[in-house]
Short mmCIF file of C-alpha atoms in Angstrom, two decimals:
data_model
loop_
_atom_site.label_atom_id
_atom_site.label_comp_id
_atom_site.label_asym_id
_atom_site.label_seq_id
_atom_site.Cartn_x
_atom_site.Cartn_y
_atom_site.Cartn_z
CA UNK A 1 147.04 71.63 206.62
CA UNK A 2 146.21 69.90 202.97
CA UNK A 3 146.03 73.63 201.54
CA UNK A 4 149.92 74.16 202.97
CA UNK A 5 150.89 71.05 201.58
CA UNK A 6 148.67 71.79 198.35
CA UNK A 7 150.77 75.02 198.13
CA UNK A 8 152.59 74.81 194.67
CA UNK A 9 156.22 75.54 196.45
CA UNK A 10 155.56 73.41 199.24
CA UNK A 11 154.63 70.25 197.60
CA UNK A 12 158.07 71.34 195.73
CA UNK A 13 159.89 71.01 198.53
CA UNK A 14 158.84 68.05 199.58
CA UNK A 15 159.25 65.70 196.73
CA UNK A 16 163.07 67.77 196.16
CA UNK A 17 164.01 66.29 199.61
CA UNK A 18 163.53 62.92 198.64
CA UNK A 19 165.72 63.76 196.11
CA UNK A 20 168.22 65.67 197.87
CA UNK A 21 167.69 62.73 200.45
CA UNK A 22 169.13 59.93 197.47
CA UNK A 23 172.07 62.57 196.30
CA UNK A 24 173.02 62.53 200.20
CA UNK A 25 172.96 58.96 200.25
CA UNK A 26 174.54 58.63 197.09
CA UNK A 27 177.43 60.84 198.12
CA UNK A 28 178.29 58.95 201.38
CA UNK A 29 178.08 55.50 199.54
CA UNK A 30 180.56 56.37 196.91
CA UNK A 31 177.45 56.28 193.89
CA UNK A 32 176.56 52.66 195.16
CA UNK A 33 172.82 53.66 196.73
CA UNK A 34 171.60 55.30 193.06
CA UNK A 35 169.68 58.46 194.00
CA UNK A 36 166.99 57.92 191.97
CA UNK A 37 166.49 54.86 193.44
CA UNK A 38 165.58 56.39 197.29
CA UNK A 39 163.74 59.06 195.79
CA UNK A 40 161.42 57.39 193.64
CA UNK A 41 160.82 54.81 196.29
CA UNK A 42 160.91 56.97 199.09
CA UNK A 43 158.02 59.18 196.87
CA UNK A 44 156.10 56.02 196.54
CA UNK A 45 155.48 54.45 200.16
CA UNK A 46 154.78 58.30 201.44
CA UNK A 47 152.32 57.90 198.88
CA UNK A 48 151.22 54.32 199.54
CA UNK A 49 151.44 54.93 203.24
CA UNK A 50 149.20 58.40 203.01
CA UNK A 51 151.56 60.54 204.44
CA UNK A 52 152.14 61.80 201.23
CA UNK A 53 148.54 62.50 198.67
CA UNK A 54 147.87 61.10 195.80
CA UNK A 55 147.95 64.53 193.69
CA UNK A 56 151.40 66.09 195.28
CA UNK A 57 153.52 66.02 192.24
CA UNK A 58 150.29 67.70 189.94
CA UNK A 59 149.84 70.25 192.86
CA UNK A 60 154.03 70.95 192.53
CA UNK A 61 153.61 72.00 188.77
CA UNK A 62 157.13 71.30 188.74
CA UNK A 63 156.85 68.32 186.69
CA UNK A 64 155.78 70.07 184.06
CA UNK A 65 158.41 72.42 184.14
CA UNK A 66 160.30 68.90 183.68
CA UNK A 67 158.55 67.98 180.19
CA UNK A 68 159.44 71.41 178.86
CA UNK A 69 162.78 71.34 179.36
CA UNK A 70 163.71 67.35 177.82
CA UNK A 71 164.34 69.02 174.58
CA UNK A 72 166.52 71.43 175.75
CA UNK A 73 168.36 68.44 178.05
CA UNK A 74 169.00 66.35 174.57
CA UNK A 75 170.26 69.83 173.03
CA UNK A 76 172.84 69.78 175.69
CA UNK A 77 173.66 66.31 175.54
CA UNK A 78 174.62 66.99 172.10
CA UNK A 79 176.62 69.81 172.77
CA UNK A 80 179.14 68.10 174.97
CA UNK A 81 180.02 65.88 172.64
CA UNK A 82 184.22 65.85 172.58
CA UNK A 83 184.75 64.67 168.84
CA UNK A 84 188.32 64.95 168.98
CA UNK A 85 188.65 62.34 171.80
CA UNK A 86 186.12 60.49 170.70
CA UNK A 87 188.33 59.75 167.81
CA UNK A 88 191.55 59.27 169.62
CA UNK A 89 189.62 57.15 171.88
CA UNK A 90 187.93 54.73 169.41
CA UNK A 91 188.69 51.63 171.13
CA UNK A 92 186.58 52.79 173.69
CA UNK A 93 183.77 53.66 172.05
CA UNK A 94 183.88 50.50 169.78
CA UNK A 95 183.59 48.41 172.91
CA UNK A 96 181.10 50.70 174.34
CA UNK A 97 178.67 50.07 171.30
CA UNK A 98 179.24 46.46 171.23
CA UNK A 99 177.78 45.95 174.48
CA UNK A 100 174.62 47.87 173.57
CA UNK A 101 174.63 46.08 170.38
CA UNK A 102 174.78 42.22 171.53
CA UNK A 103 172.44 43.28 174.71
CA UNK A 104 169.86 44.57 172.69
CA UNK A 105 170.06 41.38 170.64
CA UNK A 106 169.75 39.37 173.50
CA UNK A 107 166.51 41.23 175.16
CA UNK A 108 164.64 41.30 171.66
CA UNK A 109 165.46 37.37 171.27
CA UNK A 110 163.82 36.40 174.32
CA UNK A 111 161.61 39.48 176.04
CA UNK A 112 159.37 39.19 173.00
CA UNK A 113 158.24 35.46 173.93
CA UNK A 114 158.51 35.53 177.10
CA UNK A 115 156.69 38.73 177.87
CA UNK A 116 156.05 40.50 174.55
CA UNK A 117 157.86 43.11 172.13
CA UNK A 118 156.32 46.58 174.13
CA UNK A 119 158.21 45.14 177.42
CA UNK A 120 161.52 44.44 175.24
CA UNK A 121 161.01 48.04 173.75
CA UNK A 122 160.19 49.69 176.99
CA UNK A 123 163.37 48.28 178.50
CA UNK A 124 166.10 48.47 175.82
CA UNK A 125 166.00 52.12 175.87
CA UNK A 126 166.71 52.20 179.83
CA UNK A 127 169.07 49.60 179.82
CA UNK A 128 171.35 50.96 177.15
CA UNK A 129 172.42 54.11 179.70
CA UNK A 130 170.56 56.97 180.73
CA UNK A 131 167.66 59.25 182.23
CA UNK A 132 166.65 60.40 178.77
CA UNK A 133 166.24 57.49 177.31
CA UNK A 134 163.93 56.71 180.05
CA UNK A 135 161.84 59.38 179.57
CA UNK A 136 161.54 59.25 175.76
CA UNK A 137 160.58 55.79 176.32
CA UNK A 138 158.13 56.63 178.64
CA UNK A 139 156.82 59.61 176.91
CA UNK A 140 155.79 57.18 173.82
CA UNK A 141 154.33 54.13 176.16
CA UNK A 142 152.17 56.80 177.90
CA UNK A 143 151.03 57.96 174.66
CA UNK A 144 149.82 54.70 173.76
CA UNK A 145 148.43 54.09 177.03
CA UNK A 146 149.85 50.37 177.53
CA UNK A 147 149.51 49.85 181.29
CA UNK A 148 151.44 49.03 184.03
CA UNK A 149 154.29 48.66 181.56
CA UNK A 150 154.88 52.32 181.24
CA UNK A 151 156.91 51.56 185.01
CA UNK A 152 159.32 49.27 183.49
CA UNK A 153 161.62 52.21 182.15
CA UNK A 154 161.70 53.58 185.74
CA UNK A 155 162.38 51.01 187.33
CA UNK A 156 165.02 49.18 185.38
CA UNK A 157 167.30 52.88 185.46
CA UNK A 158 166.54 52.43 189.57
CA UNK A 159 167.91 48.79 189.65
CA UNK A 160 170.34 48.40 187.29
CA UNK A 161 173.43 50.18 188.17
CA UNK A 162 173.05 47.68 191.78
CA UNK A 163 174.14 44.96 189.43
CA UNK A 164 176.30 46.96 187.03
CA UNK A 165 178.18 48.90 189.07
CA UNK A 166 179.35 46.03 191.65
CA UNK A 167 180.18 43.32 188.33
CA UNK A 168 182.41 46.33 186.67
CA UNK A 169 184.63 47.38 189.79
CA UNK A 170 185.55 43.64 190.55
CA UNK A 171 186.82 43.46 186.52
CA UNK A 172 188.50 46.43 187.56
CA UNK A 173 190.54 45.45 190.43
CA UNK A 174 191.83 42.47 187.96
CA UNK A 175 192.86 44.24 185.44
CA UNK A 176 194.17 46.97 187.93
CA UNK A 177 196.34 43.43 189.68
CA UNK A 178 197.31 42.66 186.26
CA UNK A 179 199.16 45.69 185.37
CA UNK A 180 200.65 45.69 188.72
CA UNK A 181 202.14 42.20 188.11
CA UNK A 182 202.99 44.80 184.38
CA UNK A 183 204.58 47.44 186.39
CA UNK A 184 207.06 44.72 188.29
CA UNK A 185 208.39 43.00 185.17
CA UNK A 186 208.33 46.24 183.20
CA UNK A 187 205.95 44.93 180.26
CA UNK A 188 203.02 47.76 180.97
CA UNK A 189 202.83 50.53 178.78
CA UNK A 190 200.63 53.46 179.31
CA UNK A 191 197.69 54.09 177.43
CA UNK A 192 198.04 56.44 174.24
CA UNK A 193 195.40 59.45 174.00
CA UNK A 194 194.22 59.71 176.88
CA UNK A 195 193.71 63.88 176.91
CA UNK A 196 190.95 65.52 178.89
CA UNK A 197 187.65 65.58 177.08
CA UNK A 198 187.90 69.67 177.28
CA UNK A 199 187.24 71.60 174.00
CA UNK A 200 189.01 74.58 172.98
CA UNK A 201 189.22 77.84 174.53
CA UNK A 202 186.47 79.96 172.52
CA UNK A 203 187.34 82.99 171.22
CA UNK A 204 186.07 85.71 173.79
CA UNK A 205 181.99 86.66 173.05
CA UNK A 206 180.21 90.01 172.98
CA UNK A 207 178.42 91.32 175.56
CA UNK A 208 175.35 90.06 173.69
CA UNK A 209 176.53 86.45 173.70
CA UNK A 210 177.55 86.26 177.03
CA UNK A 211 174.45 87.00 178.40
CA UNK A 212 172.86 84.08 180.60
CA UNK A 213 169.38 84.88 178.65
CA UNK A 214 170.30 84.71 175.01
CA UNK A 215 172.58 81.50 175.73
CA UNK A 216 169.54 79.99 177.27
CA UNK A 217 167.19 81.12 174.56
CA UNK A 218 169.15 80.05 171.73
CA UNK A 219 169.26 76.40 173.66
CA UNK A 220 165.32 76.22 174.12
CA UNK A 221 165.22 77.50 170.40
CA UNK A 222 167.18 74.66 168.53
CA UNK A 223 165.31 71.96 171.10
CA UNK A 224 161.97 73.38 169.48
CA UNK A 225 163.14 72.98 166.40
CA UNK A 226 163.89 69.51 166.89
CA UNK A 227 160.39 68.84 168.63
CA UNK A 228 158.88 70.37 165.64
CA UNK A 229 160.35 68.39 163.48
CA UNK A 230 159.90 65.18 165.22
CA UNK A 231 156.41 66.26 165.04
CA UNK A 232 156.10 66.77 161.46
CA UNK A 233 158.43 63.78 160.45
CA UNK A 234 158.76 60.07 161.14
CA UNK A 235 162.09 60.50 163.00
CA UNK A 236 162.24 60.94 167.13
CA UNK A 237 162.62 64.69 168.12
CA UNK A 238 164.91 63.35 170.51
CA UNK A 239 167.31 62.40 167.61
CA UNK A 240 166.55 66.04 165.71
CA UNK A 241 167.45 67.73 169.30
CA UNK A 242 171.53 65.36 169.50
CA UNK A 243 172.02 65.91 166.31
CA UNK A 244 171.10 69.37 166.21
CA UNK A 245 173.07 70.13 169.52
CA UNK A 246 176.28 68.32 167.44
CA UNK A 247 175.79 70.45 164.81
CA UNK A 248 175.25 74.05 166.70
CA UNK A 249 178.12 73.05 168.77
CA UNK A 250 180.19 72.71 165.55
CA UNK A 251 179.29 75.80 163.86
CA UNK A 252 179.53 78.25 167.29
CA UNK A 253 175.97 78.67 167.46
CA UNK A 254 175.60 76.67 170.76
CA UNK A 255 178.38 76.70 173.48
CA UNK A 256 180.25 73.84 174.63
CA UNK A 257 178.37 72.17 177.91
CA UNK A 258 175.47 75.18 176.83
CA UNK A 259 173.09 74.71 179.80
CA UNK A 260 176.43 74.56 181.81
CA UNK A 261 176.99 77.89 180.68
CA UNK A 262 173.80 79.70 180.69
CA UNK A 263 173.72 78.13 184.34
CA UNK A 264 170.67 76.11 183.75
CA UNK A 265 171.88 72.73 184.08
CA UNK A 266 170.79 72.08 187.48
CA UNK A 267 167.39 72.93 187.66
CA UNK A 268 166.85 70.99 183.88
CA UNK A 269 168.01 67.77 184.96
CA UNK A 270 166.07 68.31 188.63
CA UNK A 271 163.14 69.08 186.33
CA UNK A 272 163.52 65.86 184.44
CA UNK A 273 163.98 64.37 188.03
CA UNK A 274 160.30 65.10 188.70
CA UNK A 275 158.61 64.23 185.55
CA UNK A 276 160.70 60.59 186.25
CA UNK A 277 158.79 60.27 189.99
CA UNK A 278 155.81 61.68 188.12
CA UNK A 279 156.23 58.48 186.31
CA UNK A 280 155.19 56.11 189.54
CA UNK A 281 152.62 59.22 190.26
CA UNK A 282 149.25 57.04 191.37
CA UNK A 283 150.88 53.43 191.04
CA UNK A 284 149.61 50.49 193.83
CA UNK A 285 152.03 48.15 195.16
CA UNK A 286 150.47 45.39 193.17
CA UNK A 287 151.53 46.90 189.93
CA UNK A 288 154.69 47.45 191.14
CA UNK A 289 155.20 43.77 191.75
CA UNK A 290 153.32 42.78 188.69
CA UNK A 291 156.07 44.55 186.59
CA UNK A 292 159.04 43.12 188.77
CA UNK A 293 159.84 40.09 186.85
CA UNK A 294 159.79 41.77 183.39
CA UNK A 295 162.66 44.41 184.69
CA UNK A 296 164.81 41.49 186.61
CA UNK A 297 164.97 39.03 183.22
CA UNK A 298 165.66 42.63 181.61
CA UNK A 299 168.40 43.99 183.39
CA UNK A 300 169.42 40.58 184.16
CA UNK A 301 169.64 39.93 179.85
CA UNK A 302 170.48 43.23 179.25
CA UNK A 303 173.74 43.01 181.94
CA UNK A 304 174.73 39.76 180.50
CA UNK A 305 174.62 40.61 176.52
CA UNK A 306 176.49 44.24 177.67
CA UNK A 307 179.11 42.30 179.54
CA UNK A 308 179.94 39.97 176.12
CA UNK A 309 179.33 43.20 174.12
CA UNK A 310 182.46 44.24 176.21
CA UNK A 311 184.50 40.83 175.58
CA UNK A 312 183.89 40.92 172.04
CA UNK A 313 184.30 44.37 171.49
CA UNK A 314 187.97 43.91 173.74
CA UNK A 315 189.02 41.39 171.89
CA UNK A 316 188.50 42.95 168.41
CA UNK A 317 190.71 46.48 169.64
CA UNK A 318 193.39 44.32 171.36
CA UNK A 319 192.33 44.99 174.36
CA UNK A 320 192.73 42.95 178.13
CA UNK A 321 188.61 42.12 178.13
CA UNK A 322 189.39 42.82 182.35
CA UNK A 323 189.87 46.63 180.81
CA UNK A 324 187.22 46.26 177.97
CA UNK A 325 183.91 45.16 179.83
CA UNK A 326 184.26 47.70 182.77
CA UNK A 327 184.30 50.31 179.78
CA UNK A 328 181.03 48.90 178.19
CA UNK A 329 178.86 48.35 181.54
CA UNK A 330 179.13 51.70 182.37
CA UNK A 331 175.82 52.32 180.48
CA UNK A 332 174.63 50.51 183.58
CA UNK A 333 175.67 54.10 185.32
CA UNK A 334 177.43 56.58 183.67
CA UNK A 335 178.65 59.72 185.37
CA UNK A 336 179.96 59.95 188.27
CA UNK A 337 179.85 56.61 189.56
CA UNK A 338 182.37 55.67 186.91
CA UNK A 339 185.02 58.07 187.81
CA UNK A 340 184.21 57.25 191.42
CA UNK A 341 185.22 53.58 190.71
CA UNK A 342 188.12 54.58 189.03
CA UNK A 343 189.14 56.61 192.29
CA UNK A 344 188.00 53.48 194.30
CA UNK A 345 190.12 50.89 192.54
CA UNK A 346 193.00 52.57 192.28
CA UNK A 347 193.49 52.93 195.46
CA UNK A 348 192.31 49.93 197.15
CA UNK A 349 194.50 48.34 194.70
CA UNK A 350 197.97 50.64 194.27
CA UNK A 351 200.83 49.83 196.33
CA UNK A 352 202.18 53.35 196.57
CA UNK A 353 201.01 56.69 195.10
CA UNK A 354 202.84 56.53 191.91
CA UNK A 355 200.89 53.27 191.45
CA UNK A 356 197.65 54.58 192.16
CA UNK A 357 198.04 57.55 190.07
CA UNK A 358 199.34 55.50 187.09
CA UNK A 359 196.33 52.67 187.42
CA UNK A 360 193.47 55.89 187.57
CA UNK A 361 194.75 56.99 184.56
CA UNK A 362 194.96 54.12 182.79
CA UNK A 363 191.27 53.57 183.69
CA UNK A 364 189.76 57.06 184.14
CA UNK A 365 189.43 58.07 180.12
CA UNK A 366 187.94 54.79 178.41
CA UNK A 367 185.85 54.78 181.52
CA UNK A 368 183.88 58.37 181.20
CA UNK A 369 184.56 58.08 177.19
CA UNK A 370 182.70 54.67 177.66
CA UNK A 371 179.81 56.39 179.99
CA UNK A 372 179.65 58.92 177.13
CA UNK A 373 179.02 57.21 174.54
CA UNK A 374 176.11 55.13 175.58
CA UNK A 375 174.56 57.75 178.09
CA UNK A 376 174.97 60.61 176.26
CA UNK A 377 175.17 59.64 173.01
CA UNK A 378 173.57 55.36 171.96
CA UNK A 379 170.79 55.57 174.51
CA UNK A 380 168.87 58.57 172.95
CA UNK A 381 169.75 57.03 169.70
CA UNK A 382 168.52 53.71 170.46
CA UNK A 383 165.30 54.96 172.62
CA UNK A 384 164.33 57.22 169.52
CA UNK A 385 164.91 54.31 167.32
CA UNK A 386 162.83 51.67 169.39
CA UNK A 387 159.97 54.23 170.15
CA UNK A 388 159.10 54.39 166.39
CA UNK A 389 158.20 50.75 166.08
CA UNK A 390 155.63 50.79 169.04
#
């Protein structure tokens, strides 16, 4: 039986049903159970418990399949981004960085004494949105082999969106009773810019370019570029792979959404899945609980100085804060458990479908522009940044 399990497919399968397990869950409760939060827990009491051994992730391999392909992931990342509503959406964004701005003051004010600065820098990255950053925090504390503190990135992108996501879709029910109270005395107007986040139609490409290999190749081939450089300079390859996904994207080199379409996208970020459980591979309960209140001051901290990011940042654009600080804690969960809220509010809160229709779009765009900017873009930044000092 332990050579079955042992079997590099097999012990596959079993850690992707945990995950497929958490996207199950996360699907029936509308994004509120995070799936990464069953299936790194689930992964660790199997392996606390015994049903699951210690060495089931190394015997998967797939984990490592993971690590090759975070390059490729940031490439992506950088390809998506849609610098034409970015601009019309500014107010967004602005708001968006405020909150990572005043949270990461807060966390390096007090983490630092309390704890000390490899805690604050091992959390900031997670906290300001994001999977990736996780990882290229991780990647770095690992390096330096500091402990029981190389958990805090995983668990603070388990726990956080349970206090982000619930805090942002009450703000969002008051602004959404607000501009009905709009709608009745006919003061609301609609929000300017708010196209889609689609790029252009590209021209049509040669047989050459179209095919699923070459796309793929030229993706892993700009991400080793990056990792080469990051190697041979002071600066994060994470940052060399965004910027150098921004750039291809510009020129035509790289497609729009490239793993998208070279049909990779899937098994990348279920790759990056593993190498996050791989991150509580071997960890006892006791260090679990050791690093517990580290991540609750840090996500607690982090929530707060994200939330008055959001206020600030509202009240310098003009906007209702009620509008503003939904827009900035979505770096507390991104994609799609933003546009799920959006669906959500609008309507529980509508009065009739014209209502509900004009409330989600009034919320839907600075929402996923909002979830883009610190996800996609801030976190890697700020991870990349933070990483350098340790």
């Amino acid at each position: 039986m332990s050579e079955i399990i042992h079997s590099p497919l097999v012990a596959t399968v079993l850690i992707f049903a945990l995950i497929a397990l958490g996207e199950w869950l996360s699907i029936i409760s509308r994004a509120r159970i995070p799936m990464l939060l069953t299936a790194m827990f689930s992964f660790m009491v199997l392996s606390w418990t015994g049903i699951f051994p210690s060495d089931l992730l190394e015997s998967s391999q797939f984990a490592v399949l993971g690590s090759i392909l975070i390059g490729p992931a940031i490439v992506h990342m950088g390809t998506l981004i849609p610098m034409k509503v970015l601009r019309e959406q500014y107010r967004a964004v602005i708001i968006s960085l405020s909150g990572i701005v005043i949270a990461a003051a807060l966390v390096f004010a007090v983490i630092p004494f309390v704890f000390n600065f490899e805690t604050a820098v091992a959390g900031m990255g997670p906290i300001s949105g994001g999977i990736v950053a996780m990882i290229i925090t991780t990647e770095k504390l690992q390096e330096l082999d500091l402990g029981t503190i190389v958990l805090i990135p995983a668990l603070i992108v388990a726990f956080q969106g349970l206090i982000g996501m619930p805090l942002a879709l009450n703000l969002m029910r008051t602004y959404a009773k607000r501009m009905l109270g709009q709608i009745d005395d006919g003061s609301f107007k609609p929000m300017n810019g708010t196209s889609s986040a689609g790029q252009d139609e590209p021209g049509k490409l040669g047989p050459v370019r179209s095919s699923m290999t070459i796309r793929l190749f030229f993706v892993f081939l700009v991400g080793a570029a990056g990792v080469v450089l990051g190697s041979v300079t002071p600066i994060h390859y994470s940052l060399w792979c965004l910027a150098f996904g921004i750039i291809g994207s510009k020129i035509g080199f790289l497609e729009h959404e490239s793993l998208v379409k070279a049909n990779s996208f899937t098994i990348t970020m279920l790759g990056i899945i593993f190498v996050v459980i791989g991150s509580m591979a071997g960890v006892s309960p006791h260090e679990v609980l050791e690093q517990l209140p580290a991540v609750a001051v840090i996500i607690v901290l982090g929530t707060a100085g994200i939330a008055l990011g959001g206020y600030v940042g509202s009240k310098l654009v003009k906007w209702d804060p009620f509008k503003g600080m939904p827009v900035a804690l979505t770096a507390l969960f991104g994609f799609p458990a933003d546009y799920i809220m959006c669906e959500e509010v609008a309507r529980s809160t509508a009065r009739s479908k014209e209502e509900e229709k004009m409330i989600f779009n009034e919320l839907l765009t600075p929402m996923l522009i909002g979830g883009f900017t610190t996800v996609t873009i801030a976190s890697v930044v700020v991870a990349g940044i933070l990483v350098s000092f340790l």
